[in-house]
Amino acid sequence: MTPPRAAADARLGGHILADALATQAVDTIFGVPGESYLAVLDGLYRHREQIRFVVCRQEGGAAYMADAYAKLTGKPGVVMVTRGPGATNASVGVHAAFQDSVPMVVVVGQVGTDFIDREAFQEIDYRRMFGQMAKWVAQVDRTDRIPEYVARAFQVASSGRMGPVVLALPEDVLAQSAAVADAACHRPVRACPSAGQVEQLATMLARAQRPFVMLGGTGWTPAACADLRAFAEANRLAVACAFRFQDLFDNRHPNYVGDVGIGISPKLAARIKAADLVIAIGPRLGEMTTSGYTLLEVPRPAQQLVHVHAGIEELGRVYQADLMIASGMPEIAAALRAVKVDSTAWAGSVAQARDDYEAWQQQPAIYAGGQAPALNLWQVVQTLKRLLPADAILTNGAGNFATWANRFWPYAGLRTLLSTTSGSMGYGVPAAVSAAIARPERTVVCFAGDGDFLMNGQELATAALYDAGLVVIVFDNGMYGTIRMHQEREYPSRVFGTALANPDFAKIGEAFGGFGARVARTAEFEGAMAAALAHARIARRPAIVHLKVDPQAITPNATLDAIRASAAKR
Ligand SMILES: Cc1ncc(C[n+]2csc(CCOP(=O)(O)OP(=O)(O)O)c2C)c(N)n1
Ligand SMILES: [Mg+2]
């Protein structure tokens, strides 16, 4: 880290900003350059040994990469984009980071203060635009206050409920000089549970008959996950993970019983409803983690509820929990490690819940009959279990294809999953590129739909530029399948606006200097995937495995025809 500078010499605003980022221990910035912040680029030139500027192809991709980087490292992801068009492109990643409580700092160029409020070229009032999307938005109107604003941006992004912060920098503020000292590096602040709260939690647990633990949210560390595992083991607790946070607890562990989100196992949902105590550690109790607010009744659940969250404002937002604890994840997990109660009352239930989970892992019915689709996607995931190391990083955007990873891939622990609660299509590819840049020693595999892939597939060019080896598995069913499924459910046979014409995805891999293979049958997958993995590892280039997916294989639970038929009967 660069030692903070004293206020001796005048510096250009752009240089002050670059120095400020270095002082905040930034090592990577994702961005697309713009003429609005040339002075910052010049400042970063001076830090080029310490700060890597990852040049992306679209600001949405850059923002997703920064989000993924933050999820992988625990540090705020940094995005740098130009005004108007750059900022609007980046906004999708700001929304995703907000919904996932991911620390992020977005630096946006702004028109000069001499032109402001005239709707000058590419002018937007970011305070209004990002007002609801970001945790904090500010415009820095004085060159000598840049260090103060940057330090606060990092402080806000990384403390309490973490989230994205947007800083707008007018061109003249960056081009002028000022003599100002650097600030110190930010230090994230987290709340701790009180001894009384931990004692109350232990008492509620000791009195319970059917307790249930749900993990989620951000701010977890490897040590916090280990502490939580020890708490679950010592008290024989069944543990589930919230939607898109499945990597908080090793899915192969006997106490892991599933994920709470879209497509939840009916038995798991029933178990949560029947619990008499739900201990939710870290998740927002949002639409996805409560099956549309049905697993827990709003605002007073039938179950006793303990809700632990890093942000005080999140506690009591929807649910009036019996015990609300504002705490960082390492702090609550360390406290829980010391809690051990008599678990005789529910001793056998973990094994039952685990059995249900294992049954949910078996080959789904759509592949049972004689007319089963030629490419068995369940087998694809079984093959991946053989080919990939356990700590492989899996990424995905949104679409029904993601179910195959979310339900059947055993996430082995923290930072093996990169995805968004907000269900952002197009997240998987940039997240994989980011992971392959940040963690070149890990195997990175992206699950993408044919719709999903083309939302940010251009970032494979970024992978090629930075020697990032990764494999994208494209699930090509020729449609926006999720929407088609809902269409068949709600308006059977009235297909409209959901068909896609696709390119040859394997050739796209080759076009980006990488590898591509096409798979139409189950038996072809293993060879293609092994070749793709070898290519990604050795050539350090992107590889694509293009799966020709039968549109009937729309979910593991039912074919498209079955969904239409049952809807038509209603
Ligand atoms: C950015 C964005 N736009 C639109 C949607 C709505 N949406 C959700 S899933 C989906 C279809 C996904 O299609 P595809 O990637 O082909 O996956 P499939 O469902 O076919 O497996 C759409 C359009 C979304 N979630 N995100
Ligand atoms: Mg599709």
Coordinates of C-alpha atoms and ligand atoms in Angstrom, one line a residue:
M1 CA 0.0 0.0 0.0
T2 CA 1.2 3.5 -0.8
P3 CA 2.0 5.6 2.2
P4 CA -0.3 8.6 2.5
R5 CA 1.1 11.8 1.1
A6 CA 1.4 15.0 3.1
A7 CA -0.2 18.2 1.8
A8 CA 3.1 19.6 0.5
D9 CA 2.9 19.9 -3.3
A10 CA 0.0 20.7 -5.5
R11 CA -1.3 17.8 -7.5
L12 CA -3.7 17.5 -10.4
G13 CA -7.2 16.3 -9.3
G14 CA -6.9 13.2 -11.5
H15 CA -3.6 12.3 -9.7
I16 CA -5.1 13.0 -6.3
L17 CA -7.9 10.5 -7.2
A18 CA -5.4 7.9 -8.4
D19 CA -3.3 8.4 -5.3
A20 CA -6.5 8.2 -3.1
L21 CA -7.4 4.8 -4.7
A22 CA -3.9 3.5 -4.0
T23 CA -4.2 4.7 -0.4
Q24 CA -7.4 2.7 -0.1
A25 CA -5.4 -0.4 -1.0
V26 CA -7.1 -0.8 -4.5
D27 CA -5.2 -3.3 -6.6
T28 CA -7.6 -3.8 -9.5
I29 CA -10.0 -1.4 -11.3
F30 CA -12.5 -2.6 -14.0
G31 CA -13.5 0.0 -16.5
V32 CA -14.0 1.4 -20.0
P33 CA -12.0 4.6 -20.6
G34 CA -13.7 8.0 -21.3
E35 CA -12.3 11.4 -22.2
S36 CA -14.1 12.7 -19.1
Y37 CA -11.4 11.2 -16.9
L38 CA -8.2 11.3 -18.8
A39 CA -6.5 13.0 -15.8
V40 CA -7.3 10.0 -13.7
L41 CA -5.9 7.6 -16.3
D42 CA -2.8 9.7 -16.2
G43 CA -2.7 9.4 -12.4
L44 CA -3.1 5.7 -12.7
Y45 CA -0.3 5.5 -15.1
R46 CA 2.0 6.4 -12.2
H47 CA 0.5 3.6 -10.2
R48 CA 0.6 1.0 -12.9
E49 CA 2.9 -1.4 -11.0
Q50 CA 0.5 -1.5 -8.1
I51 CA -3.0 -1.0 -9.6
R52 CA -4.2 -3.1 -12.5
F53 CA -6.7 -1.4 -14.8
V54 CA -8.7 -4.1 -16.5
V55 CA -10.0 -2.7 -19.8
C56 CA -13.5 -4.1 -20.5
R57 CA -15.7 -4.0 -23.5
Q58 CA -18.9 -2.7 -21.9
E59 CA -19.5 -0.9 -18.6
G60 CA -22.1 -3.5 -17.6
G61 CA -19.5 -6.2 -17.9
A62 CA -17.0 -4.0 -16.0
A63 CA -19.4 -3.5 -13.1
Y64 CA -20.3 -7.2 -13.0
M65 CA -16.6 -8.0 -12.9
A66 CA -16.1 -5.6 -10.0
D67 CA -19.0 -7.3 -8.2
A68 CA -17.5 -10.7 -8.7
Y69 CA -14.1 -9.4 -7.7
A70 CA -15.5 -8.1 -4.4
K71 CA -17.3 -11.4 -3.8
L72 CA -14.0 -13.3 -4.3
T73 CA -11.7 -11.1 -2.4
G74 CA -13.9 -9.5 0.3
K75 CA -12.5 -6.1 -0.8
P76 CA -14.6 -3.4 -2.5
G77 CA -14.8 -3.9 -6.3
V78 CA -13.8 -0.7 -8.2
V79 CA -15.4 0.4 -11.4
M80 CA -14.4 3.4 -13.5
V81 CA -16.7 4.6 -16.3
T82 CA -17.4 7.7 -18.3
R83 CA -20.4 9.9 -18.0
G84 CA -23.9 9.4 -19.4
P85 CA -23.6 6.3 -21.6
G86 CA -20.9 4.8 -19.5
A87 CA -22.8 5.3 -16.3
T88 CA -26.0 4.0 -17.6
N89 CA -24.3 0.9 -19.0
A90 CA -22.7 0.3 -15.6
S91 CA -26.0 0.7 -13.7
V92 CA -27.0 -3.0 -14.1
G93 CA -24.0 -3.9 -12.0
V94 CA -24.8 -1.3 -9.4
H95 CA -28.3 -2.7 -9.0
A96 CA -26.9 -6.2 -8.7
A97 CA -24.4 -5.2 -6.1
F98 CA -27.0 -3.4 -4.1
Q99 CA -29.4 -6.4 -4.0
D100 CA -26.5 -8.7 -3.0
S101 CA -25.0 -6.2 -0.5
V102 CA -21.6 -6.2 -2.3
P103 CA -19.1 -3.5 -1.5
M104 CA -18.3 -1.5 -4.7
V105 CA -17.1 1.9 -5.6
V106 CA -18.1 3.3 -8.9
V107 CA -16.1 6.4 -10.2
V108 CA -18.1 8.2 -12.9
G109 CA -17.0 11.2 -15.0
Q110 CA -19.2 14.3 -14.9
V111 CA -19.4 17.4 -17.0
G112 CA -17.4 20.4 -15.7
T113 CA -19.0 22.4 -12.9
D114 CA -19.0 25.4 -15.3
F115 CA -21.6 23.5 -17.5
I116 CA -23.5 21.6 -14.9
D117 CA -27.4 21.7 -14.9
R118 CA -27.5 22.7 -18.6
E119 CA -28.0 19.2 -19.8
A120 CA -24.5 19.4 -21.3
F121 CA -23.0 16.6 -23.4
Q122 CA -23.8 13.3 -21.6
E123 CA -24.9 15.0 -18.5
I124 CA -26.9 13.1 -15.9
D125 CA -27.6 14.0 -12.3
Y126 CA -26.1 10.9 -10.7
R127 CA -27.6 11.6 -7.3
R128 CA -31.0 11.3 -8.8
M129 CA -30.2 8.5 -11.2
F130 CA -28.5 6.2 -8.7
G131 CA -30.4 7.5 -5.7
Q132 CA -32.4 4.3 -5.2
M133 CA -29.9 1.9 -6.7
A134 CA -26.7 2.7 -4.7
K135 CA -26.0 2.9 -1.0
W136 CA -24.6 6.4 -1.3
V137 CA -24.1 8.8 -4.3
A138 CA -22.0 11.9 -4.2
Q139 CA -20.5 14.5 -6.5
V140 CA -17.1 15.9 -5.6
D141 CA -17.2 19.6 -6.4
R142 CA -13.7 20.6 -5.0
T143 CA -10.4 19.2 -6.0
D144 CA -9.0 19.5 -2.4
R145 CA -11.8 17.3 -1.1
I146 CA -11.1 14.2 -3.3
P147 CA -9.2 12.2 -0.6
E148 CA -12.0 12.8 1.9
Y149 CA -14.8 11.7 -0.5
V150 CA -12.8 8.6 -1.7
A151 CA -12.1 7.5 1.8
R152 CA -15.7 7.9 2.8
A153 CA -16.8 6.0 -0.3
F154 CA -14.8 3.0 0.7
Q155 CA -15.8 3.3 4.3
V156 CA -19.5 3.4 3.4
A157 CA -19.3 0.6 0.8
S158 CA -17.5 -1.8 3.2
S159 CA -19.3 -1.2 6.6
G160 CA -22.6 -2.4 8.0
R161 CA -24.8 -3.7 5.2
M162 CA -22.2 -3.4 2.4
G163 CA -23.2 -2.0 -1.0
P164 CA -22.3 0.1 -4.0
V165 CA -21.3 3.8 -3.8
V166 CA -21.1 6.1 -6.8
L167 CA -18.8 9.1 -6.9
A168 CA -19.2 11.6 -9.7
L169 CA -16.2 13.7 -10.6
P170 CA -16.6 16.8 -12.8
E171 CA -14.0 17.2 -15.5
D172 CA -12.6 20.5 -14.1
V173 CA -12.3 19.1 -10.6
L174 CA -10.1 16.4 -12.0
A175 CA -8.1 18.9 -14.2
Q176 CA -7.4 21.5 -11.5
S177 CA -4.6 21.2 -9.0
A178 CA -4.7 21.4 -5.2
A179 CA -2.4 20.9 -2.3
V180 CA -4.0 18.4 -0.1
A181 CA -2.9 15.4 2.0
D182 CA -4.1 11.9 1.3
A183 CA -6.6 10.3 3.7
A184 CA -5.8 7.1 5.6
C185 CA -7.0 3.7 4.3
H186 CA -10.6 2.9 5.2
R187 CA -11.3 0.4 8.0
P188 CA -14.6 -1.5 7.7
V189 CA -16.8 -1.2 10.8
R190 CA -18.9 -4.2 11.9
A191 CA -21.3 -4.6 14.8
C192 CA -20.8 -7.3 17.4
P193 CA -23.5 -9.4 19.1
S194 CA -23.8 -8.6 22.8
A195 CA -23.2 -11.4 25.4
G196 CA -26.9 -11.1 26.3
Q197 CA -28.1 -11.6 22.7
V198 CA -25.9 -14.7 22.3
E199 CA -27.3 -16.0 25.6
Q200 CA -30.8 -15.4 24.5
L201 CA -30.2 -17.2 21.2
A202 CA -28.8 -20.2 23.2
T203 CA -31.8 -20.2 25.4
M204 CA -34.2 -20.1 22.4
L205 CA -32.3 -22.9 20.8
A206 CA -32.3 -25.0 24.0
R207 CA -36.1 -24.7 24.2
A208 CA -36.7 -25.6 20.5
Q209 CA -37.9 -28.9 19.2
R210 CA -37.3 -28.3 15.4
P211 CA -34.7 -25.7 14.9
F212 CA -33.5 -24.7 11.5
V213 CA -30.5 -22.6 10.4
M214 CA -30.4 -20.5 7.2
L215 CA -27.2 -18.8 6.1
G216 CA -26.9 -16.0 3.5
G217 CA -25.6 -12.6 2.6
T218 CA -22.1 -11.2 2.3
G219 CA -19.3 -10.4 4.7
W220 CA -18.4 -14.1 5.4
T221 CA -14.8 -15.1 5.7
P222 CA -13.3 -18.6 5.7
A223 CA -12.9 -18.4 9.5
A224 CA -16.5 -17.3 10.0
C225 CA -17.7 -20.3 7.8
A226 CA -15.5 -22.7 9.9
D227 CA -16.9 -21.3 13.1
L228 CA -20.5 -21.6 11.9
R229 CA -19.8 -25.2 10.8
A230 CA -18.5 -26.0 14.3
F231 CA -21.7 -24.5 15.8
A232 CA -23.9 -26.6 13.5
E233 CA -21.9 -29.8 14.2
A234 CA -21.9 -29.3 18.0
N235 CA -25.7 -28.7 18.0
R236 CA -26.6 -31.2 15.3
L237 CA -28.3 -28.5 13.3
A238 CA -29.7 -28.7 9.8
V239 CA -28.3 -25.9 7.7
A240 CA -29.6 -24.4 4.4
C241 CA -28.2 -21.6 2.4
A242 CA -30.1 -18.7 0.9
F243 CA -30.5 -18.4 -2.9
R244 CA -27.2 -17.6 -4.6
F245 CA -25.3 -18.0 -1.3
Q246 CA -25.0 -21.8 -1.5
D247 CA -21.3 -21.7 -1.0
L248 CA -21.4 -20.6 2.6
F249 CA -21.6 -24.2 3.8
D250 CA -19.9 -27.2 2.2
N251 CA -22.8 -28.8 0.3
R252 CA -21.2 -32.2 0.8
H253 CA -21.3 -31.8 4.6
P254 CA -23.9 -34.1 6.4
N255 CA -25.5 -31.1 8.0
Y256 CA -26.1 -29.3 4.7
V257 CA -29.7 -29.8 3.6
G258 CA -30.3 -27.6 0.6
D259 CA -30.8 -24.1 -0.8
V260 CA -33.7 -21.7 -0.1
G261 CA -34.6 -20.0 -3.3
I262 CA -36.2 -20.4 -6.8
G263 CA -37.1 -24.0 -7.3
I264 CA -36.8 -25.0 -3.6
S265 CA -37.2 -28.6 -2.8
P266 CA -40.8 -29.1 -1.6
K267 CA -39.7 -31.2 1.4
L268 CA -37.2 -28.5 2.4
A269 CA -39.9 -25.8 2.2
A270 CA -42.2 -28.0 4.3
R271 CA -39.4 -28.5 6.9
I272 CA -38.8 -24.7 7.2
K273 CA -42.6 -24.1 7.5
A274 CA -42.8 -26.8 10.2
A275 CA -39.7 -25.5 12.2
D276 CA -40.4 -24.0 15.5
L277 CA -37.2 -21.9 15.5
V278 CA -35.5 -20.4 12.4
I279 CA -32.1 -18.9 12.9
A280 CA -31.3 -16.7 9.8
I281 CA -27.7 -15.6 9.8
G282 CA -26.8 -13.1 7.2
P283 CA -29.5 -13.3 4.6
R284 CA -31.9 -10.5 3.8
L285 CA -35.3 -12.1 4.3
G286 CA -36.4 -11.2 0.9
E287 CA -38.7 -12.6 -1.8
M288 CA -36.2 -15.2 -2.9
T289 CA -35.3 -16.5 0.5
T290 CA -38.9 -16.8 1.7
S291 CA -40.5 -18.3 -1.4
G292 CA -42.4 -15.1 -2.0
Y293 CA -42.9 -14.4 1.8
T294 CA -44.7 -17.7 2.3
L295 CA -42.1 -19.8 4.3
L296 CA -42.3 -17.1 7.0
E297 CA -45.5 -15.1 7.5
V298 CA -45.3 -11.3 7.2
P299 CA -44.8 -9.6 9.6
R300 CA -44.9 -12.1 12.5
P301 CA -43.8 -15.6 11.5
A302 CA -45.4 -18.6 13.1
Q303 CA -41.9 -19.9 13.9
Q304 CA -39.8 -18.2 16.4
L305 CA -37.3 -16.2 14.4
V306 CA -33.8 -15.0 15.1
H307 CA -32.5 -12.7 12.4
V308 CA -28.8 -11.7 12.3
H309 CA -27.8 -9.1 9.8
A310 CA -24.9 -6.7 9.3
G311 CA -27.2 -3.8 8.7
I312 CA -29.4 -2.5 11.4
E313 CA -31.9 -1.1 8.8
E314 CA -32.4 -4.7 7.5
L315 CA -33.6 -5.9 10.9
G316 CA -37.4 -5.6 11.3
R317 CA -37.7 -4.4 7.6
V318 CA -40.2 -7.1 6.8
Y319 CA -40.2 -9.5 9.7
Q320 CA -40.5 -8.7 13.4
A321 CA -38.1 -11.3 14.6
D322 CA -38.2 -12.5 18.2
L323 CA -34.5 -11.7 18.4
M324 CA -32.7 -9.3 16.1
I325 CA -29.0 -9.1 16.2
A326 CA -26.9 -6.5 14.3
S327 CA -23.6 -8.2 13.7
G328 CA -20.9 -8.8 11.2
M329 CA -20.6 -12.4 10.1
P330 CA -17.2 -13.2 11.6
E331 CA -18.4 -11.7 14.9
I332 CA -21.6 -13.7 15.2
A333 CA -20.0 -16.9 14.0
A334 CA -17.2 -16.6 16.6
A335 CA -19.7 -16.1 19.3
L336 CA -21.8 -19.1 18.2
R337 CA -18.8 -21.4 18.1
A338 CA -19.0 -21.3 21.9
V339 CA -22.7 -22.2 22.0
K340 CA -23.6 -25.8 22.8
V341 CA -27.0 -26.9 24.0
D342 CA -28.7 -30.3 24.6
S343 CA -29.8 -31.3 21.0
T344 CA -31.5 -34.6 21.9
A345 CA -34.9 -33.3 20.9
W346 CA -34.0 -32.9 17.2
A347 CA -31.0 -35.3 17.0
G348 CA -32.4 -37.5 14.2
S349 CA -33.8 -34.8 12.1
V350 CA -30.6 -33.7 10.4
A351 CA -30.1 -37.1 8.9
Q352 CA -33.7 -37.1 7.6
A353 CA -33.3 -33.7 6.1
R354 CA -30.0 -34.8 4.5
D355 CA -31.7 -37.9 3.1
D356 CA -34.4 -35.7 1.5
Y357 CA -31.6 -33.5 0.0
E358 CA -29.8 -36.6 -1.4
A359 CA -33.1 -37.8 -2.9
W360 CA -33.4 -34.4 -4.5
Q361 CA -30.0 -34.9 -6.1
Q362 CA -31.0 -38.0 -8.0
Q363 CA -31.6 -38.1 -11.7
P364 CA -34.8 -36.3 -12.4
A365 CA -37.9 -37.9 -14.0
I366 CA -37.6 -36.1 -17.3
Y367 CA -34.7 -38.4 -18.2
A368 CA -36.4 -41.6 -17.2
G369 CA -38.7 -42.4 -20.1
G370 CA -38.0 -43.8 -23.6
Q371 CA -38.3 -40.4 -25.2
A372 CA -35.8 -38.7 -22.9
P373 CA -33.8 -35.8 -24.5
A374 CA -30.6 -36.9 -26.2
L375 CA -28.4 -34.7 -24.0
N376 CA -28.9 -35.4 -20.4
L377 CA -28.1 -32.2 -18.4
W378 CA -28.1 -34.1 -15.1
Q379 CA -25.4 -36.4 -16.5
V380 CA -23.5 -33.3 -17.7
V381 CA -23.3 -32.1 -14.0
Q382 CA -22.3 -35.7 -12.9
T383 CA -19.5 -35.6 -15.4
L384 CA -18.4 -32.2 -14.1
K385 CA -18.2 -33.7 -10.7
R386 CA -15.5 -36.0 -12.1
L387 CA -13.7 -33.5 -14.2
L388 CA -13.6 -30.4 -12.0
P389 CA -11.6 -29.9 -8.8
A390 CA -13.9 -29.4 -5.8
D391 CA -12.9 -25.8 -5.4
A392 CA -13.7 -24.8 -9.0
I393 CA -15.5 -21.5 -9.2
L394 CA -18.8 -21.7 -10.9
T395 CA -20.5 -18.6 -12.2
N396 CA -23.9 -18.1 -13.8
G397 CA -26.3 -15.4 -14.9
A398 CA -30.1 -16.0 -15.0
G399 CA -32.3 -18.4 -16.8
N400 CA -33.6 -21.9 -16.3
F401 CA -30.2 -23.4 -17.3
A402 CA -28.8 -22.2 -14.0
T403 CA -30.9 -24.7 -12.2
W404 CA -28.6 -27.5 -13.3
A405 CA -25.7 -26.0 -11.4
N406 CA -27.7 -24.6 -8.5
R407 CA -29.5 -27.8 -7.7
F408 CA -27.0 -30.5 -8.7
W409 CA -23.4 -29.0 -8.3
P410 CA -22.0 -29.5 -4.8
Y411 CA -20.5 -26.1 -3.9
A412 CA -17.5 -27.0 -1.7
G413 CA -17.3 -23.8 0.4
L414 CA -16.9 -20.1 0.4
R415 CA -16.1 -18.4 -2.9
T416 CA -16.9 -21.2 -5.2
L417 CA -20.1 -19.6 -6.5
L418 CA -20.5 -16.2 -8.3
S419 CA -24.0 -15.3 -9.1
T420 CA -26.6 -12.6 -8.3
T421 CA -29.7 -12.6 -6.1
S422 CA -31.2 -10.0 -8.5
G423 CA -31.3 -12.6 -11.3
S424 CA -29.2 -10.5 -13.7
M425 CA -28.9 -12.1 -17.1
G426 CA -25.4 -11.6 -18.5
Y427 CA -23.6 -11.9 -15.1
G428 CA -21.9 -15.2 -15.6
V429 CA -19.4 -14.4 -18.4
P430 CA -17.9 -11.2 -16.8
A431 CA -17.9 -12.9 -13.4
A432 CA -15.9 -15.8 -14.8
V433 CA -13.5 -13.4 -16.6
S434 CA -13.0 -11.6 -13.3
A435 CA -12.5 -14.8 -11.4
A436 CA -10.0 -16.1 -13.9
I437 CA -8.0 -12.8 -13.7
A438 CA -8.1 -12.6 -9.9
R439 CA -7.6 -16.3 -9.2
P440 CA -5.6 -17.7 -12.1
E441 CA -4.8 -20.9 -10.2
R442 CA -8.4 -21.9 -9.9
T443 CA -10.6 -23.6 -12.4
V444 CA -13.4 -21.3 -13.6
V445 CA -16.6 -22.5 -15.3
C446 CA -19.5 -20.3 -16.4
F447 CA -23.0 -21.7 -16.9
A448 CA -24.7 -19.5 -19.5
G449 CA -28.0 -19.6 -21.4
D450 CA -28.2 -18.8 -25.1
G451 CA -30.0 -15.6 -24.1
D452 CA -27.8 -15.0 -21.1
F453 CA -24.5 -15.5 -22.9
L454 CA -25.1 -12.9 -25.5
M455 CA -25.8 -10.2 -23.0
N456 CA -22.1 -9.9 -22.0
G457 CA -20.3 -12.5 -24.2
Q458 CA -18.2 -9.8 -25.5
E459 CA -16.2 -9.8 -22.3
L460 CA -14.4 -13.0 -23.6
A461 CA -12.3 -10.4 -25.4
T462 CA -11.3 -9.1 -22.0
A463 CA -10.4 -12.7 -21.0
A464 CA -8.2 -13.0 -24.1
L465 CA -6.4 -9.7 -23.3
Y466 CA -5.5 -10.7 -19.8
D467 CA -4.7 -14.4 -20.5
A468 CA -7.7 -15.5 -18.5
G469 CA -8.5 -19.2 -19.0
L470 CA -12.1 -20.2 -18.4
V471 CA -14.8 -22.4 -19.8
V472 CA -18.3 -21.3 -20.7
I473 CA -20.9 -23.9 -21.1
V474 CA -23.7 -22.4 -23.2
F475 CA -27.1 -24.0 -22.9
D476 CA -28.6 -23.4 -26.3
N477 CA -32.4 -24.2 -26.3
G478 CA -33.2 -21.6 -28.9
M479 CA -35.3 -19.5 -26.6
Y480 CA -35.6 -17.3 -23.5
G481 CA -36.6 -20.5 -21.9
T482 CA -37.7 -19.2 -18.5
I483 CA -40.1 -16.8 -20.0
R484 CA -41.4 -19.4 -22.4
M485 CA -42.0 -21.7 -19.4
H486 CA -44.0 -19.1 -17.6
Q487 CA -45.8 -18.3 -20.9
E488 CA -46.9 -22.0 -21.2
R489 CA -48.0 -21.9 -17.6
E490 CA -50.1 -18.8 -17.7
Y491 CA -51.1 -18.6 -21.4
P492 CA -50.6 -22.2 -22.8
S493 CA -49.7 -22.5 -26.5
R494 CA -49.7 -18.8 -27.0
V495 CA -46.0 -18.5 -27.6
F496 CA -44.9 -15.0 -28.2
G497 CA -41.7 -13.0 -28.0
T498 CA -39.5 -15.8 -26.6
A499 CA -37.8 -17.4 -29.6
L500 CA -34.2 -16.9 -30.4
A501 CA -32.0 -17.4 -33.5
N502 CA -28.5 -18.3 -32.4
P503 CA -25.0 -18.1 -33.7
D504 CA -22.6 -21.0 -33.7
F505 CA -21.4 -20.6 -30.1
A506 CA -18.5 -22.9 -30.5
K507 CA -17.1 -20.7 -33.3
I508 CA -17.4 -17.7 -30.9
G509 CA -14.9 -19.4 -28.6
E510 CA -12.6 -19.8 -31.6
A511 CA -13.2 -16.2 -32.8
F512 CA -11.9 -14.9 -29.4
G513 CA -8.7 -16.8 -29.8
G514 CA -9.9 -19.7 -27.8
F515 CA -11.6 -23.1 -28.2
G516 CA -15.1 -24.2 -29.1
A517 CA -16.8 -27.6 -29.1
R518 CA -20.4 -28.6 -29.9
V519 CA -22.3 -31.2 -27.9
A520 CA -25.7 -32.7 -28.9
R521 CA -25.5 -36.1 -27.0
T522 CA -24.6 -37.0 -23.5
A523 CA -21.7 -39.2 -24.5
E524 CA -20.0 -36.3 -26.4
F525 CA -19.9 -34.1 -23.3
E526 CA -17.0 -35.6 -21.4
G527 CA -14.4 -35.3 -24.2
A528 CA -15.5 -31.8 -25.2
M529 CA -15.4 -30.6 -21.6
A530 CA -12.0 -32.2 -20.9
A531 CA -10.6 -30.5 -24.1
A532 CA -12.0 -27.2 -23.1
L533 CA -10.6 -27.4 -19.6
A534 CA -7.2 -28.3 -20.9
H535 CA -7.3 -25.4 -23.4
A536 CA -8.3 -22.9 -20.7
R537 CA -5.6 -24.1 -18.4
I538 CA -2.7 -24.4 -20.9
A539 CA -3.5 -21.7 -23.5
R540 CA -5.0 -19.3 -20.9
R541 CA -7.8 -18.5 -23.4
P542 CA -11.6 -18.7 -23.2
A543 CA -13.2 -22.0 -24.2
I544 CA -16.8 -22.6 -25.1
V545 CA -18.8 -25.8 -24.9
H546 CA -21.9 -25.3 -26.9
L547 CA -24.7 -27.6 -25.6
K548 CA -27.6 -28.3 -28.0
V549 CA -30.4 -28.5 -25.5
D550 CA -33.7 -30.0 -26.2
P551 CA -36.3 -27.3 -25.4
Q552 CA -38.3 -30.0 -23.6
A553 CA -35.7 -30.1 -20.9
I554 CA -36.9 -26.9 -19.5
T555 CA -36.6 -27.9 -15.8
P556 CA -35.5 -31.0 -14.0
N557 CA -39.1 -31.4 -12.8
A558 CA -41.2 -31.2 -16.0
T559 CA -41.0 -31.0 -19.7
L560 CA -42.4 -28.0 -21.6
D561 CA -45.2 -30.2 -23.0
A562 CA -46.1 -31.4 -19.5
I563 CA -46.2 -27.8 -18.2
R564 CA -48.4 -26.8 -21.1
A565 CA -50.7 -29.8 -20.7
S566 CA -51.2 -29.2 -17.0
A567 CA -51.9 -25.5 -17.6
A568 CA -54.4 -26.3 -20.4
K569 CA -56.4 -28.5 -18.0
R570 CA -56.7 -25.8 -15.4
Ligands
LIG1 C1 -31.0 -8.4 -17.7 C2 -32.2 -9.2 -17.6 N1 -33.2 -9.1 -18.6 C3 -34.3 -9.9 -18.6 C4 -34.5 -10.8 -17.6 C5 -35.8 -11.6 -17.6 N2 -35.4 -13.0 -17.8 C6 -35.2 -13.9 -16.8 S1 -34.8 -15.4 -17.4 C7 -34.9 -14.9 -19.0 C8 -34.6 -15.9 -20.1 C9 -33.2 -16.5 -20.0 O1 -33.0 -17.1 -21.2 P1 -31.7 -18.0 -21.4 O2 -30.5 -17.3 -21.0 O3 -31.7 -18.5 -22.8 O4 -31.9 -19.2 -20.4 P2 -33.1 -20.4 -20.4 O5 -34.1 -19.9 -19.5 O6 -33.5 -20.6 -21.8 O7 -32.4 -21.6 -19.9 C10 -35.3 -13.6 -19.1 C11 -35.4 -12.9 -20.4 C12 -33.5 -10.9 -16.6 N3 -33.6 -11.7 -15.5 N4 -32.4 -10.1 -16.6
MG2 MG -32.3 -20.3 -23.5

